[in-house]
CSV table of C-alpha atoms in Angstrom, one decimal:
chain,number,residue,atom,x,y,z
A,6,UNK,CA,77.2,35.5,-12.3
A,7,UNK,CA,74.9,38.5,-11.9
A,8,UNK,CA,71.2,37.7,-11.2
A,9,UNK,CA,68.3,39.6,-12.7
A,10,UNK,CA,64.5,39.5,-12.3
A,11,UNK,CA,62.8,38.7,-15.6
A,12,UNK,CA,59.1,39.1,-15.9
A,13,UNK,CA,57.2,35.9,-16.7
A,14,UNK,CA,55.1,35.7,-19.8
A,15,UNK,CA,52.1,34.7,-17.8
A,16,UNK,CA,51.3,34.2,-14.1
A,17,UNK,CA,50.5,30.8,-12.6
A,18,UNK,CA,47.0,30.8,-11.1
A,19,UNK,CA,47.9,27.9,-8.8
A,20,UNK,CA,51.0,29.7,-7.5
A,21,UNK,CA,49.0,32.9,-6.9
A,22,UNK,CA,46.4,30.9,-4.9
A,23,UNK,CA,49.1,29.1,-2.9
A,24,UNK,CA,51.3,32.2,-2.3
A,25,UNK,CA,49.7,33.2,1.0
A,26,UNK,CA,49.9,29.7,2.4
A,27,UNK,CA,53.6,29.4,1.3
A,28,UNK,CA,54.3,32.8,3.0
A,29,UNK,CA,52.6,31.6,6.2
A,30,UNK,CA,54.6,28.3,6.2
A,31,UNK,CA,57.9,30.1,5.6
A,32,UNK,CA,57.0,32.5,8.4
A,33,UNK,CA,56.4,29.6,10.8
A,34,UNK,CA,59.7,28.0,9.9
A,35,UNK,CA,61.6,31.3,10.4
A,36,UNK,CA,60.0,32.0,13.7
A,37,UNK,CA,60.7,28.5,14.9
A,38,UNK,CA,64.4,29.2,14.2
A,39,UNK,CA,64.2,32.5,16.0
A,40,UNK,CA,62.5,30.9,19.1
A,41,UNK,CA,65.3,28.3,19.2
A,42,UNK,CA,67.9,31.1,19.0
A,43,UNK,CA,66.1,32.8,22.0
A,44,UNK,CA,66.4,29.5,23.9
A,45,UNK,CA,62.7,28.7,23.7
A,46,UNK,CA,61.2,25.4,22.7
A,47,UNK,CA,60.1,26.2,19.1
A,48,UNK,CA,57.1,23.9,19.1
A,49,UNK,CA,55.9,25.1,22.4
A,50,UNK,CA,56.3,28.8,21.3
A,51,UNK,CA,54.5,28.2,18.1
A,52,UNK,CA,51.7,26.4,20.0
A,53,UNK,CA,51.4,29.4,22.4
A,54,UNK,CA,51.0,31.7,19.4
A,55,UNK,CA,48.9,29.8,17.0
A,56,UNK,CA,47.2,26.9,18.8
A,57,UNK,CA,46.5,27.8,22.4
A,58,UNK,CA,44.2,30.8,21.6
A,59,UNK,CA,42.0,28.6,19.4
A,60,UNK,CA,41.3,26.3,22.3
A,61,UNK,CA,40.0,29.0,24.7
A,62,UNK,CA,36.5,30.5,24.3
A,63,UNK,CA,37.5,33.9,25.7
A,64,UNK,CA,40.5,34.1,23.4
A,65,UNK,CA,38.3,33.3,20.4
A,66,UNK,CA,36.1,36.3,21.3
A,67,UNK,CA,39.2,38.5,21.6
A,68,UNK,CA,40.4,37.4,18.2
A,69,UNK,CA,37.1,38.6,16.8
A,70,UNK,CA,37.5,42.0,18.6
A,71,UNK,CA,41.1,42.4,17.4
A,72,UNK,CA,40.3,41.3,13.8
A,73,UNK,CA,37.5,43.9,13.5
A,74,UNK,CA,39.6,47.0,13.0
A,75,UNK,CA,42.2,45.1,11.0
A,76,UNK,CA,39.7,43.9,8.5
A,77,UNK,CA,37.8,47.1,8.2
A,78,UNK,CA,41.0,49.1,7.5
A,79,UNK,CA,42.4,46.5,5.2
A,80,UNK,CA,39.2,46.6,3.1
A,81,UNK,CA,39.8,50.3,2.4
A,82,UNK,CA,43.4,49.8,1.7
A,83,UNK,CA,42.6,47.0,-0.8
A,84,UNK,CA,40.5,49.3,-2.8
A,85,UNK,CA,43.4,51.8,-3.0
A,86,UNK,CA,45.9,49.2,-3.9
A,87,UNK,CA,43.7,47.6,-6.6
A,88,UNK,CA,43.5,51.1,-8.2
A,89,UNK,CA,47.3,51.3,-8.1
A,90,UNK,CA,47.4,54.1,-5.5
A,91,UNK,CA,49.2,53.6,-2.2
A,92,UNK,CA,47.7,54.7,1.1
A,93,UNK,CA,50.3,53.9,3.8
A,94,UNK,CA,48.8,56.3,6.3
A,95,UNK,CA,45.7,54.4,7.5
A,96,UNK,CA,47.1,54.5,11.0
A,97,UNK,CA,46.9,58.3,11.0
A,98,UNK,CA,43.4,58.3,9.5
A,99,UNK,CA,42.4,55.9,12.2
A,100,UNK,CA,43.7,58.2,14.9
A,101,UNK,CA,42.0,61.3,13.4
A,102,UNK,CA,38.7,59.4,13.2
A,103,UNK,CA,39.0,58.4,16.8
A,104,UNK,CA,39.8,62.0,17.8
A,105,UNK,CA,36.9,63.5,15.8
A,106,UNK,CA,34.4,61.0,17.1
A,107,UNK,CA,35.6,61.3,20.7
A,108,UNK,CA,35.1,65.1,20.5
A,109,UNK,CA,31.3,64.5,20.6
A,110,UNK,CA,31.7,62.1,23.5
A,111,UNK,CA,33.8,64.6,25.4
A,112,UNK,CA,31.6,67.7,25.0
A,113,UNK,CA,28.4,65.7,25.8
A,114,UNK,CA,30.0,63.9,28.8
A,115,UNK,CA,27.6,63.8,31.7
A,116,UNK,CA,24.8,65.5,29.8
A,117,UNK,CA,22.6,62.3,29.4
A,118,UNK,CA,22.7,62.5,25.6
A,119,UNK,CA,20.2,60.4,23.7
A,120,UNK,CA,20.6,57.5,21.3
A,121,UNK,CA,21.7,59.9,18.5
A,122,UNK,CA,25.1,60.3,20.1
A,123,UNK,CA,26.8,57.0,19.0
A,124,UNK,CA,25.7,57.1,15.3
A,125,UNK,CA,26.8,60.8,15.2
A,126,UNK,CA,30.2,59.8,16.6
A,127,UNK,CA,30.6,57.0,14.0
A,128,UNK,CA,29.6,59.4,11.2
A,129,UNK,CA,32.0,62.1,12.4
A,130,UNK,CA,34.8,59.6,12.8
A,131,UNK,CA,34.3,58.3,9.2
A,132,UNK,CA,34.1,61.8,7.8
A,133,UNK,CA,37.3,62.9,9.5
A,134,UNK,CA,39.2,59.9,8.3
A,135,UNK,CA,38.0,60.5,4.8
A,136,UNK,CA,39.0,64.2,4.8
A,137,UNK,CA,42.4,63.3,6.3
A,138,UNK,CA,43.0,60.7,3.6
A,139,UNK,CA,42.1,63.2,0.9
A,140,UNK,CA,45.1,65.4,1.8
A,141,UNK,CA,47.7,63.0,0.2
A,142,UNK,CA,45.2,62.2,-2.6
A,143,UNK,CA,44.8,65.9,-3.5
A,144,UNK,CA,48.5,66.4,-3.3
A,145,UNK,CA,49.1,63.5,-5.7
A,146,UNK,CA,46.4,64.6,-8.2
A,147,UNK,CA,47.1,68.4,-8.1
A,148,UNK,CA,50.9,68.5,-7.6
A,149,UNK,CA,52.1,65.0,-8.5
A,150,UNK,CA,53.4,64.5,-5.0
A,151,UNK,CA,54.1,61.0,-3.6
A,152,UNK,CA,51.0,59.8,-1.8
A,153,UNK,CA,53.1,57.2,0.0
A,154,UNK,CA,55.3,59.8,1.8
A,155,UNK,CA,52.6,62.3,2.5
A,156,UNK,CA,50.1,59.7,3.9
A,157,UNK,CA,52.9,58.2,6.0
A,158,UNK,CA,54.1,61.5,7.4
A,159,UNK,CA,50.5,62.5,8.3
A,160,UNK,CA,50.5,59.5,10.7
A,161,UNK,CA,52.9,61.4,13.0
A,162,UNK,CA,50.8,64.6,12.8
A,163,UNK,CA,47.7,62.7,13.9
A,164,UNK,CA,49.6,61.0,16.7
A,165,UNK,CA,50.8,64.4,18.0
A,166,UNK,CA,47.3,65.9,17.8
A,167,UNK,CA,45.9,63.0,19.8
A,168,UNK,CA,48.7,63.3,22.3
A,169,UNK,CA,48.2,67.0,22.8
A,170,UNK,CA,44.4,66.7,23.3
A,171,UNK,CA,44.6,64.0,25.9
A,172,UNK,CA,47.4,65.6,27.8
A,173,UNK,CA,45.8,69.1,27.6
A,174,UNK,CA,42.3,70.3,27.0
A,175,UNK,CA,40.6,66.8,27.1
A,176,UNK,CA,42.5,65.3,30.0
A,177,UNK,CA,40.2,63.8,32.7
A,178,UNK,CA,40.4,66.0,35.8
A,179,UNK,CA,39.7,62.9,37.9
A,180,UNK,CA,42.2,60.7,36.0
A,181,UNK,CA,45.1,61.0,38.4
A,182,UNK,CA,47.1,63.0,35.8
A,183,UNK,CA,47.1,60.2,33.3
A,184,UNK,CA,46.8,61.3,29.6
A,185,UNK,CA,43.3,60.1,29.0
A,186,UNK,CA,39.8,61.5,28.6
A,187,UNK,CA,37.0,60.6,31.0
A,188,UNK,CA,35.3,57.3,30.5
A,189,UNK,CA,32.6,57.7,27.8
A,190,UNK,CA,29.0,57.7,28.9
A,191,UNK,CA,27.0,54.5,28.1
A,192,UNK,CA,25.3,56.3,25.2
A,193,UNK,CA,28.7,56.9,23.6
A,194,UNK,CA,29.9,53.3,23.7
A,195,UNK,CA,29.4,50.4,21.4
A,196,UNK,CA,26.7,47.9,22.4
A,197,UNK,CA,27.9,44.5,23.4
A,198,UNK,CA,26.8,41.5,21.3
A,199,UNK,CA,27.7,38.9,24.0
A,200,UNK,CA,27.1,39.8,27.6
A,201,UNK,CA,30.2,39.5,29.8
A,202,UNK,CA,32.6,39.7,26.8
A,203,UNK,CA,34.1,42.5,24.7
A,204,UNK,CA,32.5,41.5,21.4
A,205,UNK,CA,30.7,44.6,20.3
A,206,UNK,CA,28.5,45.9,17.4
A,207,UNK,CA,31.7,46.9,15.5
A,208,UNK,CA,32.2,43.3,14.6
A,209,UNK,CA,28.9,43.3,12.7
A,210,UNK,CA,29.8,46.6,11.0
A,211,UNK,CA,33.1,45.0,9.8
A,212,UNK,CA,31.2,42.0,8.3
A,213,UNK,CA,28.9,44.5,6.5
A,214,UNK,CA,32.0,46.3,5.2
A,215,UNK,CA,33.3,43.0,3.8
A,216,UNK,CA,30.1,42.2,2.1
A,217,UNK,CA,29.8,45.8,0.7
A,218,UNK,CA,33.3,45.7,-0.7
A,219,UNK,CA,32.8,42.3,-2.3
A,220,UNK,CA,29.6,43.5,-4.0
A,221,UNK,CA,31.4,46.8,-5.0
A,222,UNK,CA,34.3,45.0,-6.6
A,223,UNK,CA,32.4,42.1,-8.2
A,224,UNK,CA,29.0,43.5,-9.1
A,225,UNK,CA,29.3,47.3,-9.9
A,226,UNK,CA,30.7,49.5,-12.6
A,227,UNK,CA,32.8,51.4,-10.0
A,228,UNK,CA,34.4,48.1,-9.0
A,229,UNK,CA,35.2,47.3,-12.6
A,230,UNK,CA,36.7,50.8,-12.9
A,231,UNK,CA,38.9,50.2,-9.9
A,232,UNK,CA,40.2,46.9,-11.4
A,233,UNK,CA,40.8,48.4,-14.9
A,234,UNK,CA,42.5,51.6,-13.8
A,235,UNK,CA,44.8,49.5,-11.5
A,236,UNK,CA,45.6,46.8,-14.1
A,237,UNK,CA,45.5,48.6,-17.4
A,238,UNK,CA,45.8,52.4,-17.1
A,239,UNK,CA,45.9,53.0,-20.9
A,240,UNK,CA,42.8,50.9,-21.4
A,241,UNK,CA,41.1,52.8,-18.6
A,242,UNK,CA,41.8,56.1,-20.3
A,243,UNK,CA,40.3,54.8,-23.6
A,244,UNK,CA,37.2,53.7,-21.6
A,245,UNK,CA,36.8,57.2,-20.2
A,246,UNK,CA,37.8,56.3,-16.7
A,247,UNK,CA,39.6,59.1,-14.7
A,248,UNK,CA,42.6,57.9,-12.7
A,249,UNK,CA,42.6,61.2,-10.8
A,250,UNK,CA,39.0,61.0,-9.8
A,251,UNK,CA,39.4,57.4,-8.8
A,252,UNK,CA,42.4,58.3,-6.6
A,253,UNK,CA,40.2,60.7,-4.7
A,254,UNK,CA,37.4,58.2,-4.4
A,255,UNK,CA,39.4,55.3,-3.2
A,256,UNK,CA,41.4,57.4,-0.7
A,257,UNK,CA,38.2,58.8,0.7
A,258,UNK,CA,36.7,55.4,1.1
A,259,UNK,CA,39.9,54.0,2.6
A,260,UNK,CA,40.1,56.9,5.1
A,261,UNK,CA,36.5,56.7,6.0
A,262,UNK,CA,36.8,53.0,6.9
A,263,UNK,CA,40.0,53.7,8.9
A,264,UNK,CA,38.4,56.6,10.7
A,265,UNK,CA,35.3,54.4,11.4
A,266,UNK,CA,37.6,51.7,12.8
A,267,UNK,CA,39.3,54.2,15.0
A,268,UNK,CA,36.2,55.6,16.7
A,269,UNK,CA,34.7,52.0,17.0
A,270,UNK,CA,37.9,50.9,18.8
A,271,UNK,CA,37.8,53.9,21.2
A,272,UNK,CA,34.0,53.6,21.8
A,273,UNK,CA,34.2,49.8,22.0
A,274,UNK,CA,37.0,47.9,23.8
A,275,UNK,CA,38.9,50.9,25.1
A,276,UNK,CA,36.0,53.1,26.4
A,277,UNK,CA,37.9,56.4,26.3
A,278,UNK,CA,40.5,58.2,24.2
A,279,UNK,CA,44.2,57.7,25.1
A,280,UNK,CA,47.6,57.6,23.4
A,281,UNK,CA,48.6,54.2,22.1
A,282,UNK,CA,45.0,52.8,21.9
A,283,UNK,CA,46.0,51.3,18.6
A,284,UNK,CA,48.8,48.7,18.6
A,285,UNK,CA,49.6,49.7,15.0
A,286,UNK,CA,46.3,48.4,13.4
A,287,UNK,CA,46.8,50.8,10.4
A,288,UNK,CA,50.2,49.3,9.5
A,289,UNK,CA,49.3,45.7,10.3
A,290,UNK,CA,46.2,46.1,8.0
A,291,UNK,CA,48.7,46.5,5.1
A,292,UNK,CA,49.8,43.0,5.7
A,293,UNK,CA,46.2,41.8,6.0
A,294,UNK,CA,45.4,43.4,2.7
A,295,UNK,CA,48.2,41.7,0.8
A,296,UNK,CA,47.9,38.4,2.6
A,297,UNK,CA,44.2,38.4,1.6
A,298,UNK,CA,45.2,39.0,-2.1
A,299,UNK,CA,43.2,42.3,-2.0
A,300,UNK,CA,40.0,40.2,-2.0
A,301,UNK,CA,37.5,41.2,0.7
A,302,UNK,CA,36.5,37.7,1.7
A,303,UNK,CA,40.1,36.5,1.9
A,304,UNK,CA,41.0,39.7,3.8
A,305,UNK,CA,38.5,38.5,6.5
A,306,UNK,CA,40.4,35.3,6.9
A,307,UNK,CA,43.8,37.1,6.9
A,308,UNK,CA,42.5,39.5,9.5
A,309,UNK,CA,41.5,36.7,11.8
A,310,UNK,CA,45.0,35.2,11.3
A,311,UNK,CA,46.8,38.4,12.1
A,312,UNK,CA,44.5,39.0,15.1
A,313,UNK,CA,45.6,35.5,16.3
A,314,UNK,CA,49.2,36.7,16.4
A,315,UNK,CA,48.2,39.6,18.7
A,316,UNK,CA,46.3,37.3,21.1
A,317,UNK,CA,49.0,34.6,20.8
A,318,UNK,CA,51.7,37.1,21.6
A,319,UNK,CA,50.0,38.0,24.8
A,320,UNK,CA,49.7,34.3,25.6
A,321,UNK,CA,53.3,33.6,24.8
A,322,UNK,CA,54.4,36.6,26.9
A,323,UNK,CA,52.6,35.3,30.0
A,324,UNK,CA,53.4,31.6,29.7
A,325,UNK,CA,56.9,31.6,28.1
A,326,UNK,CA,58.2,35.1,28.9
A,327,UNK,CA,58.6,35.9,25.1
A,328,UNK,CA,58.8,39.6,24.5
A,329,UNK,CA,55.6,41.2,23.1
A,330,UNK,CA,57.7,42.8,20.3
A,331,UNK,CA,58.2,39.4,18.8
A,332,UNK,CA,54.6,39.7,17.5
A,333,UNK,CA,55.7,42.6,15.4
A,334,UNK,CA,58.6,40.5,14.1
A,335,UNK,CA,56.2,37.8,13.1
A,336,UNK,CA,54.1,40.3,11.2
A,337,UNK,CA,57.1,41.9,9.5
A,338,UNK,CA,58.5,38.5,8.4
A,339,UNK,CA,55.1,37.5,7.1
A,340,UNK,CA,54.9,40.7,5.0
A,341,UNK,CA,58.4,40.0,3.7
A,342,UNK,CA,57.5,36.5,2.5
A,343,UNK,CA,54.1,37.6,1.1
A,344,UNK,CA,55.8,40.3,-1.1
A,345,UNK,CA,58.7,37.9,-2.0
A,346,UNK,CA,56.3,35.2,-3.1
A,347,UNK,CA,54.3,37.7,-5.1
A,348,UNK,CA,57.5,38.9,-6.8
A,349,UNK,CA,58.5,35.4,-7.7
A,350,UNK,CA,55.0,34.7,-9.1
A,351,UNK,CA,55.4,37.6,-11.5
A,352,UNK,CA,59.2,37.2,-12.2
A,353,UNK,CA,61.8,34.5,-12.5
A,354,UNK,CA,65.4,34.8,-11.4
A,355,UNK,CA,67.8,34.4,-14.2
A,356,UNK,CA,71.6,34.4,-14.2
A,357,UNK,CA,73.4,36.4,-16.8
A,358,UNK,CA,76.8,35.2,-18.1
A,359,UNK,CA,79.4,37.9,-17.7
A,360,UNK,CA,80.6,39.4,-21.0
A,361,UNK,CA,84.2,38.6,-21.9
A,362,UNK,CA,86.4,41.5,-22.7
A,363,UNK,CA,88.1,41.5,-26.0
A,364,UNK,CA,91.8,40.8,-25.8
């Protein structure tokens, strides 16, 4: 019998609240089966991924460092998705923000620049990310183009721009021919919050972004506009809200946060601009946004959980020789289950009896 998805009359609030937990549980079960297939002890492998990092102080600090860009980018993506527009190119906006902010660090290298340098880098990175995100937004508003495809394709453009710069005009002459800029001056790097660790000021900026987004969505007219335009476009038009203007606004905010995350990552843990400085934060942040139900506070928790998979993956690679790419598999499986659970919350599976042909 053929199966169809039939929309439910109303959504269960309990199911919606439990959906992320169900998705995580199903992911753990699936990964246990995968580890067993690879010839690894499933319990030991899951422990290396999800338990061992929580028992080590340094690993906990690294989780905070990894979660910072994930949460900041996911906050911006959540604003877009709530407005029913789809920014898939946050990775490219992050790279462009890192390039733009690094330009200041490169041209002032060795000049003993003052304390103005780092704030200027952050502002430039955020502005570049916002402008880059406005390209697909403008194409959607002006020409009706797919913002999904354009934002995604622009990721590769940003990646090639970064690659050209660090292999060409910005390459460090004393870098033994490696594709990297010179190490940033102290004035161009993020201050550390904990001496001897990598926890930097960007973690605080991420927490401020979470608070700002929560206030925006829950306490302001613009947040109400975002929710209404995304949930009920016709009602939004009657209320005088412009979907086109909101598309530009949410894309600009999303791009600015992604660009800010990019320059913070380069000026913080990395310390210079190089290819591959991001292990796919812009794409992983999509999972964080959906796992966090597009809620800023829940996104913070989801970001910490996804950061745990990065740190756990490094731990599992060292202790159990599990390939690092398994981390991406975990994240992909998690996204699949999150979307599947959400679909089943909104729809039910119904079998349709085949029609009999008349004799």
